[in-house]
mmCIF file of N, CA and C in Angstrom:
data_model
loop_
_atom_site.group_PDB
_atom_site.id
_atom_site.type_symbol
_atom_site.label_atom_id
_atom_site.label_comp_id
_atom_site.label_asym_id
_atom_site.label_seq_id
_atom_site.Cartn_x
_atom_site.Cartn_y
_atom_site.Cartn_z
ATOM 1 N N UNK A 1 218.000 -24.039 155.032
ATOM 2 C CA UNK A 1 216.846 -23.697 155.856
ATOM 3 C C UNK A 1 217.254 -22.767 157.001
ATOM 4 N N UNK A 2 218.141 -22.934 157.158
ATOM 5 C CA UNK A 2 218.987 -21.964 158.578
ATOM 6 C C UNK A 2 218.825 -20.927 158.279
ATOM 7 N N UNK A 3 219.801 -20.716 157.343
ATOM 8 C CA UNK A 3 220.451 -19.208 156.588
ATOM 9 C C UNK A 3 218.645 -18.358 156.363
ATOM 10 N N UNK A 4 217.796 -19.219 155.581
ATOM 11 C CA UNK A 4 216.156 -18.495 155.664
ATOM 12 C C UNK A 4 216.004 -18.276 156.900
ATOM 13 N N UNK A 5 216.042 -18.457 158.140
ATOM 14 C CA UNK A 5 215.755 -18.394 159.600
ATOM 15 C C UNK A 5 216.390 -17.176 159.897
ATOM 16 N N UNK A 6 217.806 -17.530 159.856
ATOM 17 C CA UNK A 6 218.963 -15.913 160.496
ATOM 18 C C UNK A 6 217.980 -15.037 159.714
ATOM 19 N N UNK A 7 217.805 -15.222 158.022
ATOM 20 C CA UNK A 7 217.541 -13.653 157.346
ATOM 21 C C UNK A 7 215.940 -12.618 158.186
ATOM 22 N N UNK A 8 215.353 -14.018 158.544
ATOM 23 C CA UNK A 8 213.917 -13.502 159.160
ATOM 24 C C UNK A 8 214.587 -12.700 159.966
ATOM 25 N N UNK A 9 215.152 -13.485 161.026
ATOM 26 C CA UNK A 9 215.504 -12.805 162.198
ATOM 27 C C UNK A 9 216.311 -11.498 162.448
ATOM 28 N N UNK A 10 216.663 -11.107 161.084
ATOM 29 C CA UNK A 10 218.014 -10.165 161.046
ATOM 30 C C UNK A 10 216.941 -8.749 160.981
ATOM 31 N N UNK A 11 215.610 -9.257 160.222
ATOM 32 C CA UNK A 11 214.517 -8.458 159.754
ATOM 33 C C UNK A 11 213.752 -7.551 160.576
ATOM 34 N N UNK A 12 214.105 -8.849 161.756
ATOM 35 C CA UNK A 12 213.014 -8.194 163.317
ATOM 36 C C UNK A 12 213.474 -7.121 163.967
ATOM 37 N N UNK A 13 212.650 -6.305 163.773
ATOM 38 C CA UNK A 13 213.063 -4.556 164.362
ATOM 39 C C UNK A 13 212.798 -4.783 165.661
ATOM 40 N N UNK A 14 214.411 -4.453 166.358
ATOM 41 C CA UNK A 14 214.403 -4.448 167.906
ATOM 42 C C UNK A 14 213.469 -3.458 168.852
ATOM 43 N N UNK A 15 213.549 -3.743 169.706
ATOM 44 C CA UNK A 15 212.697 -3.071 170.852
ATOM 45 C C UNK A 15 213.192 -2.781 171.952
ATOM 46 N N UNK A 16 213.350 -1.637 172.990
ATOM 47 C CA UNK A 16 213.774 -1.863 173.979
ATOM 48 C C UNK A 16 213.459 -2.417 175.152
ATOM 49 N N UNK A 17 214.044 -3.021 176.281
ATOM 50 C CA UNK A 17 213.327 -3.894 177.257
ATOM 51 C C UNK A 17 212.001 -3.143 178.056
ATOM 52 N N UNK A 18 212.392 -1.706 177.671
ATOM 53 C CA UNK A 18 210.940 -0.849 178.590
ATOM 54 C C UNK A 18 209.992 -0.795 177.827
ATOM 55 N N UNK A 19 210.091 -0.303 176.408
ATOM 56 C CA UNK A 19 209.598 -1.124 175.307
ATOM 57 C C UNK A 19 208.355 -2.489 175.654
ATOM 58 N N UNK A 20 209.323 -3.351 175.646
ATOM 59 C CA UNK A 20 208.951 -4.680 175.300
ATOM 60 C C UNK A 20 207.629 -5.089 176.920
ATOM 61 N N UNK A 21 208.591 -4.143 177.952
ATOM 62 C CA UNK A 21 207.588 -4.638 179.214
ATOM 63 C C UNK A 21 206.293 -3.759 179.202
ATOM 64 N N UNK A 22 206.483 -2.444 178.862
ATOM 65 C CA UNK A 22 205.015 -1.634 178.567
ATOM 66 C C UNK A 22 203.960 -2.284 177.855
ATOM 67 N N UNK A 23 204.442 -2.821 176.823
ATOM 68 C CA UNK A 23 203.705 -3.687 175.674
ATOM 69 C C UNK A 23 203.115 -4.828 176.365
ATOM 70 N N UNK A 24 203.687 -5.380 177.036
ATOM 71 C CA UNK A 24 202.953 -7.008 177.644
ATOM 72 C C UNK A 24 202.610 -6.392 178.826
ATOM 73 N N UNK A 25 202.730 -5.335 179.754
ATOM 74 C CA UNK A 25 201.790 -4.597 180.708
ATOM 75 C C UNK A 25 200.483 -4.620 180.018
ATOM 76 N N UNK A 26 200.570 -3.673 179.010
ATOM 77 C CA UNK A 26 199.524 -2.954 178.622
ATOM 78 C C UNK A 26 198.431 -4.077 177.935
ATOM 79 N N UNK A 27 199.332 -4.971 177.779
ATOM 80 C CA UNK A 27 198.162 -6.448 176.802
ATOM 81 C C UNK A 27 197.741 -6.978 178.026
ATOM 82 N N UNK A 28 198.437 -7.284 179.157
ATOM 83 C CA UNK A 28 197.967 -7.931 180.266
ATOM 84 C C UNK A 28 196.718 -7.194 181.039
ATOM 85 N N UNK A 29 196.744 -6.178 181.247
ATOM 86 C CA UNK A 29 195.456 -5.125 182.003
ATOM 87 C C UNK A 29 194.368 -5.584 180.839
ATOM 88 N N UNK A 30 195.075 -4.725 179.305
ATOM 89 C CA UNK A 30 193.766 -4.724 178.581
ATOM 90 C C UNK A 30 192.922 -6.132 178.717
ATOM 91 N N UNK A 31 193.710 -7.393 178.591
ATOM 92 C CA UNK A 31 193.233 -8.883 178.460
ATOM 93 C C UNK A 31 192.293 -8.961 179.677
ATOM 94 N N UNK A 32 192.906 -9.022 180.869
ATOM 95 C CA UNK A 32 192.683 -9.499 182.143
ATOM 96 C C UNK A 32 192.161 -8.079 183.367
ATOM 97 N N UNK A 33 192.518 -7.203 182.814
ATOM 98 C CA UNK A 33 192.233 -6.176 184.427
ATOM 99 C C UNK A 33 193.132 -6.630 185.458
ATOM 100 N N UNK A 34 191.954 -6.346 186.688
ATOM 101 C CA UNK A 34 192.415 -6.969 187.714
ATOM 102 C C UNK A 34 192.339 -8.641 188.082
ATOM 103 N N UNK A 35 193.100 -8.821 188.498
ATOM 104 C CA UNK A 35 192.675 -10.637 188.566
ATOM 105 C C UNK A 35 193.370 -11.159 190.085
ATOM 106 N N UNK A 36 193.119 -11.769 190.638
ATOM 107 C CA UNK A 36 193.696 -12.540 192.157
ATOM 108 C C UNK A 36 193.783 -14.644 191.601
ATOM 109 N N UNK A 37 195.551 -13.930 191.793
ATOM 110 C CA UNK A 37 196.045 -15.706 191.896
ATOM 111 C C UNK A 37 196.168 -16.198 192.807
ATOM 112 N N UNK A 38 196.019 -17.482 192.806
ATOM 113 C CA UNK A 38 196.246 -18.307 193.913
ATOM 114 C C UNK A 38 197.379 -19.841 193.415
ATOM 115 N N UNK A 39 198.282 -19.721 194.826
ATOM 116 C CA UNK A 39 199.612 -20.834 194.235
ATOM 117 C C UNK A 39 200.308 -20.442 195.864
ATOM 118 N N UNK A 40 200.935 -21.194 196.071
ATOM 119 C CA UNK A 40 201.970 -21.545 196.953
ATOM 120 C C UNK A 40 203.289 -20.265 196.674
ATOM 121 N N UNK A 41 203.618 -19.538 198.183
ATOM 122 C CA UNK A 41 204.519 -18.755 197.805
ATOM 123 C C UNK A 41 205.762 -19.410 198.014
ATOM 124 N N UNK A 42 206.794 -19.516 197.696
ATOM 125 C CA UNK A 42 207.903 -19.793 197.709
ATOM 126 C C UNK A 42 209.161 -18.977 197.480
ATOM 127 N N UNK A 43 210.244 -19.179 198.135
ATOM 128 C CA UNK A 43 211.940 -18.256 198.349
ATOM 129 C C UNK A 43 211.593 -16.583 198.488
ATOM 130 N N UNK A 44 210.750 -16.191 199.670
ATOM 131 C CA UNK A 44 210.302 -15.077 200.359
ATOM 132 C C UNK A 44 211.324 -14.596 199.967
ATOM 133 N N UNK A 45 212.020 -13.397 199.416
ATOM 134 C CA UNK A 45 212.916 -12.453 200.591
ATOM 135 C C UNK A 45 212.887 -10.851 200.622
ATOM 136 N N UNK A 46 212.927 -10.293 201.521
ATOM 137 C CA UNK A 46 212.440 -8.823 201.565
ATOM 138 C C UNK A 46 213.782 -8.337 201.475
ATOM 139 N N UNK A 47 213.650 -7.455 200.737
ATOM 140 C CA UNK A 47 214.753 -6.618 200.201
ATOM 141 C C UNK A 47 215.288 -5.311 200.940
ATOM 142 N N UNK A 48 216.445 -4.497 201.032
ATOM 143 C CA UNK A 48 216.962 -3.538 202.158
ATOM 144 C C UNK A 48 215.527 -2.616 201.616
ATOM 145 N N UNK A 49 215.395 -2.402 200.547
ATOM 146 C CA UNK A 49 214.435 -1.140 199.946
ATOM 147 C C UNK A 49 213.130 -1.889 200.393
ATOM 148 N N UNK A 50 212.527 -2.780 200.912
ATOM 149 C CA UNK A 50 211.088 -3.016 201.914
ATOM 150 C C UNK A 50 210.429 -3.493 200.723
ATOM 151 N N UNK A 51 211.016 -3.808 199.981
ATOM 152 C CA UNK A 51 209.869 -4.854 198.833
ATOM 153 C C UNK A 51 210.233 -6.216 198.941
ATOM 154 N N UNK A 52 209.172 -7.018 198.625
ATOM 155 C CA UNK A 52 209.187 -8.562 198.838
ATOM 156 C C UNK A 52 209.337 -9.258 197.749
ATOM 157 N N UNK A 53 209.977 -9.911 197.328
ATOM 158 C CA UNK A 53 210.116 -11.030 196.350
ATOM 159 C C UNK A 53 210.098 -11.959 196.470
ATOM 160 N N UNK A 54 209.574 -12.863 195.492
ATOM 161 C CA UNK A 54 208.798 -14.068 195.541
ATOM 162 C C UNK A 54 208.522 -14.279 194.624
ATOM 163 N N UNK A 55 207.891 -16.153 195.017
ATOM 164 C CA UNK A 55 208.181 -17.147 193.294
ATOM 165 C C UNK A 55 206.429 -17.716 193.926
ATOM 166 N N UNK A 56 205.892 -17.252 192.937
ATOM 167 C CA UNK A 56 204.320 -18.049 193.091
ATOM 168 C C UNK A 56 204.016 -19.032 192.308
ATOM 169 N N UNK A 57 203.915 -20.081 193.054
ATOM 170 C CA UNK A 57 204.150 -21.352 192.032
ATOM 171 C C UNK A 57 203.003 -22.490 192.353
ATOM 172 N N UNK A 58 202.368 -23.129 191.617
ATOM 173 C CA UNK A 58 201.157 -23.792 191.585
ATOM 174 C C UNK A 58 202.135 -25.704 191.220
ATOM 175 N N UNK A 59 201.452 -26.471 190.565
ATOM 176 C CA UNK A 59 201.707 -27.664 190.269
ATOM 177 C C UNK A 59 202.394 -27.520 188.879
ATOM 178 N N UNK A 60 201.985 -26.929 187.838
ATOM 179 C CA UNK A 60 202.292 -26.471 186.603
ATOM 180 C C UNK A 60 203.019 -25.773 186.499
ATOM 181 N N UNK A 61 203.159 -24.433 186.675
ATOM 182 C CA UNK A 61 203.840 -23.402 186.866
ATOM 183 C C UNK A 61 204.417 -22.190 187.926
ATOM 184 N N UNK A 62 205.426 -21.670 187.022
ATOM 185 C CA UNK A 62 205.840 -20.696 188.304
ATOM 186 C C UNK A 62 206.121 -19.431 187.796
ATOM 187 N N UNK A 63 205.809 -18.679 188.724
ATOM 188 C CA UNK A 63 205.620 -16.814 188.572
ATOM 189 C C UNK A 63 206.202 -15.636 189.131
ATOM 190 N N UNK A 64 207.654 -14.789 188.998
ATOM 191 C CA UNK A 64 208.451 -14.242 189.595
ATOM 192 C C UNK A 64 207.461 -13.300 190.164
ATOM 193 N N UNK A 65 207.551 -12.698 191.313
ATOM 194 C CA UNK A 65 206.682 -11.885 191.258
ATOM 195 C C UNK A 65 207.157 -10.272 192.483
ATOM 196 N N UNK A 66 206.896 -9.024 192.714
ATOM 197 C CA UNK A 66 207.072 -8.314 193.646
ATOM 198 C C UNK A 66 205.789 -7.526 194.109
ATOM 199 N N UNK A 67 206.165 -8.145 195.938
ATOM 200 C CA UNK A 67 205.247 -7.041 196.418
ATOM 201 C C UNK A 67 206.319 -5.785 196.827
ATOM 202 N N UNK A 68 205.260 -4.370 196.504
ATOM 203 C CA UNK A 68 206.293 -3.162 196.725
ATOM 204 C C UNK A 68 206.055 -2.881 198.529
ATOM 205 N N UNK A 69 207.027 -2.370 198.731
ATOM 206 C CA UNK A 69 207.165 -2.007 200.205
ATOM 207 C C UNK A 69 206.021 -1.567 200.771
ATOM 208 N N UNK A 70 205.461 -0.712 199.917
ATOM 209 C CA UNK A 70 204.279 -0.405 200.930
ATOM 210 C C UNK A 70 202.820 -1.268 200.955
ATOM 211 N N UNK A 71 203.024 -2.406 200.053
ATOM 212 C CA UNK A 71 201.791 -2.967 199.975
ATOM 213 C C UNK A 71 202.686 -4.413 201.227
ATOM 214 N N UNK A 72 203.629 -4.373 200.995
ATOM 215 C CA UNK A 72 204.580 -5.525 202.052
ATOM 216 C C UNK A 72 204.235 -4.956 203.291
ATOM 217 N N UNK A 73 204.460 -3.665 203.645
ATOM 218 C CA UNK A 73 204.474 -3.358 205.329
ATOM 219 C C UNK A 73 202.975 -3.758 205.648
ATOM 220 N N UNK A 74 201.729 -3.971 204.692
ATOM 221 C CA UNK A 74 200.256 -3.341 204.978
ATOM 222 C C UNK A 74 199.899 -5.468 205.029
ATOM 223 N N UNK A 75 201.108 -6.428 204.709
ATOM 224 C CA UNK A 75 200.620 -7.779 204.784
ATOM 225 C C UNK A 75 200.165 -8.129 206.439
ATOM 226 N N UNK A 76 199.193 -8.771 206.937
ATOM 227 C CA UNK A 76 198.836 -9.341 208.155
ATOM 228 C C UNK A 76 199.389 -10.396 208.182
ATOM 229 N N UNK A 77 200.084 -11.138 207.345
ATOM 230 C CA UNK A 77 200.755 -12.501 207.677
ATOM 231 C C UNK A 77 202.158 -11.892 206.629
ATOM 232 N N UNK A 78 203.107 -12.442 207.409
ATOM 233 C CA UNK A 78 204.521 -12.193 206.594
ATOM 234 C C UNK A 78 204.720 -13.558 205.935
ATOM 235 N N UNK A 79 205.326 -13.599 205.084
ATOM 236 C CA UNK A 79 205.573 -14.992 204.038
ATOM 237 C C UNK A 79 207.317 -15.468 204.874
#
């Protein structure tokens, strides 16, 4: 049963990671658009290049996430 598993897998035509993130960009807009989450921010840290990183995390789950520098300088409350 293995050896049937590897052969699938040997089958699967790779992708590259810019690839692979355009693709789940592009499914995510088409699915959803714009959308506003809400969750608890957690492990702030602003980076030398002025972008913010952060873990948005609810009871269930959690969500890596970046604000870019210029939408970071334009926050009224800093995290």
């Amino acid at each position: 049963m293995e050896d049937k598993l590897n052969q699938l897998n040997d089958n699967l035509p790779e992708i590259s990671v810019s690839d692979l993130s355009n693709q789940v960009k592009f499914t995510m807009e088409t699915a959803f658009g714009r959308v506003r989450v809400r969750g608890e921010i957690s492990r702030p840290m602003k980076a030398a290049s002025g972008h913010l990183y952060l873990t948005l995390k609810d009871e269930k789950s959690v969500l890596d996430g970046v604000c870019w520098k210029g939408n970071a300088q334009r926050l009224t409350i800093q995290p």
